[in-house]
Amino acid sequence: MPGGLVFGPAAWTPGEMLNAPAGAAQLPHEQSARAPHTRAELVGVLERLGIGRTSGVTPALVEQLRDLEGRRCRALVLNLLPTQPEFALSEALSRLAIEDLRAGLSAIQRSLRGERVIAAVDKHDGRTRKLWRQGARNRPGHEATPYEVRPLLNRYPQAHPTLLIRALFGRRLQVGHLPSRNNRVLLDPVTAWAFGRYVRTGELFTHRPVQLFFDRASAPPNTKGPPTPLLVLAKLGAPVVELLNQYHIRTAQRQIIANGMLAGEEVAVEGDSGAVVTAWTDSLAVREPPVNESPYPCIACGWCVDVCPTSLIPIHLMELADRAQRFVAAAPLTPGGGLPTSPDPLGARAAREALHCLGCGLCSYVCPTRLPLTQKTLRLRAWVVAEPGREGV
Ligand code: SF4
Ligand code: SF4
């Protein structure tokens, strides 16, 4: 448990969504004049509402719809699997706003006319599975959108589109490609929720649910017992520091990580360039900064190979990234940037293996010598992507 953070759905007991819009949960589900009828109308409404990317993992619905063009949609999949091990957003939204989710799913399906509609849920999350199974049945008097509930064994990063498409349909989807390439469309719960709210109540997409995690030292004063994560509605564009301060979470001299402990990114909150809540801010985790550890050489334990969901050898990719970096030493890496475009210094197809990296962070997490495997592999990946001819990989 890094930094003493509450880390894992078992600890997730957010009584209810703080500052949730009053009364919305009681509205009956019904057809609305706001619901679009065609794909083009759906794209138009999504654009007007600013509902683009709303997940750190699932691609934007609007991008997939544009990519799909006139092709038929073989399946619309609501991705309810946790996108990080500690997340419980799908479970919480299903419990607190199932009507909005169902309305969003139905309205999107009516415009998209997917051949199948699937709600993919964590096999071990019995409560969410039950809610969605009930939702499929309890719709007397309303035009039901039939959907299948597909429980999946959820081993992180199962929610990643590449793994999810493989698990559901046995189809290969290259990392970084849109599911629409396979004539499937993935929908994340926040898009379904935001769209459903709009269809039911006319509410615009100005706020999104954000999970707040914090360690004991960062918890609000007077917190008794272990700190419990919060689920709040956060205004898009609001400074992260203001949001955290609003809930009395300490931010001074803390490390703040957006979008998950394994694959998320540290964000700066101080000064004019401080981070703001975006439409895809799934979570914010606040903890005491970790003690800086210098990496040691690889001890060939093999753990990174064991955990990699796409069967890569992360230490090899890190070495290739280092070689490439040395080759282009005149243009050094910048933090967060990729390797500069250059003639292939490696002469190796091996570097292209990096295209299969999901960025899940598992290799770095398990490495006992603290090597920055994920960061280096992603930089190598960025370099390979920038090379001409990559499509043939
Ligand atoms: S981040 Fe590491 S474990 Fe995850 S896919 Fe990439 S190389 Fe494999
Ligand atoms: S987990 Fe770390 S130490 Fe073990 S083989 Fe991979 S890079 Fe080497």
PDB file of C-alpha atoms in Angstrom, residues 4 14 104 112 145 156 173 178 187 200 227 229 250 257 269 326 365 369 378:
ATOM      1  CA  GLY A   4      -0.412   4.304   3.462  1.00  0.00           C
ATOM      2  CA  PRO A  14     -18.372   6.295  -0.040  1.00  0.00           C
ATOM      3  CA  GLY A 104     -27.476   7.120 -21.405  1.00  0.00           C
ATOM      4  CA  LEU A 112     -26.030   3.735 -32.832  1.00  0.00           C
ATOM      5  CA  THR A 145     -32.907  -1.634 -24.385  1.00  0.00           C
ATOM      6  CA  TYR A 156      -5.830  -5.494 -13.684  1.00  0.00           C
ATOM      7  CA  LEU A 173      -7.054  -4.948 -31.126  1.00  0.00           C
ATOM      8  CA  LEU A 178      -9.847   2.440 -31.425  1.00  0.00           C
ATOM      9  CA  LEU A 187     -18.519   3.277 -23.572  1.00  0.00           C
ATOM     10  CA  ARG A 200     -33.382  12.901 -18.505  1.00  0.00           C
ATOM     11  CA  PRO A 227      -9.207   7.346   5.913  1.00  0.00           C
ATOM     12  CA  PRO A 229     -12.044   7.619  -0.046  1.00  0.00           C
ATOM     13  CA  ARG A 250      -4.126  18.682   2.996  1.00  0.00           C
ATOM     14  CA  ILE A 257      -1.410  11.688  -8.482  1.00  0.00           C
ATOM     15  CA  VAL A 269      -1.030  21.997  -7.963  1.00  0.00           C
ATOM     16  CA  ARG A 326      22.263   7.677 -26.136  1.00  0.00           C
ATOM     17  CA  TYR A 365       5.325  -1.616  -9.500  1.00  0.00           C
ATOM     18  CA  THR A 369      15.247  -2.589  -7.763  1.00  0.00           C
ATOM     19  CA  LEU A 378       6.485   4.373 -23.002  1.00  0.00           C
TER      20      LEU A 378
END
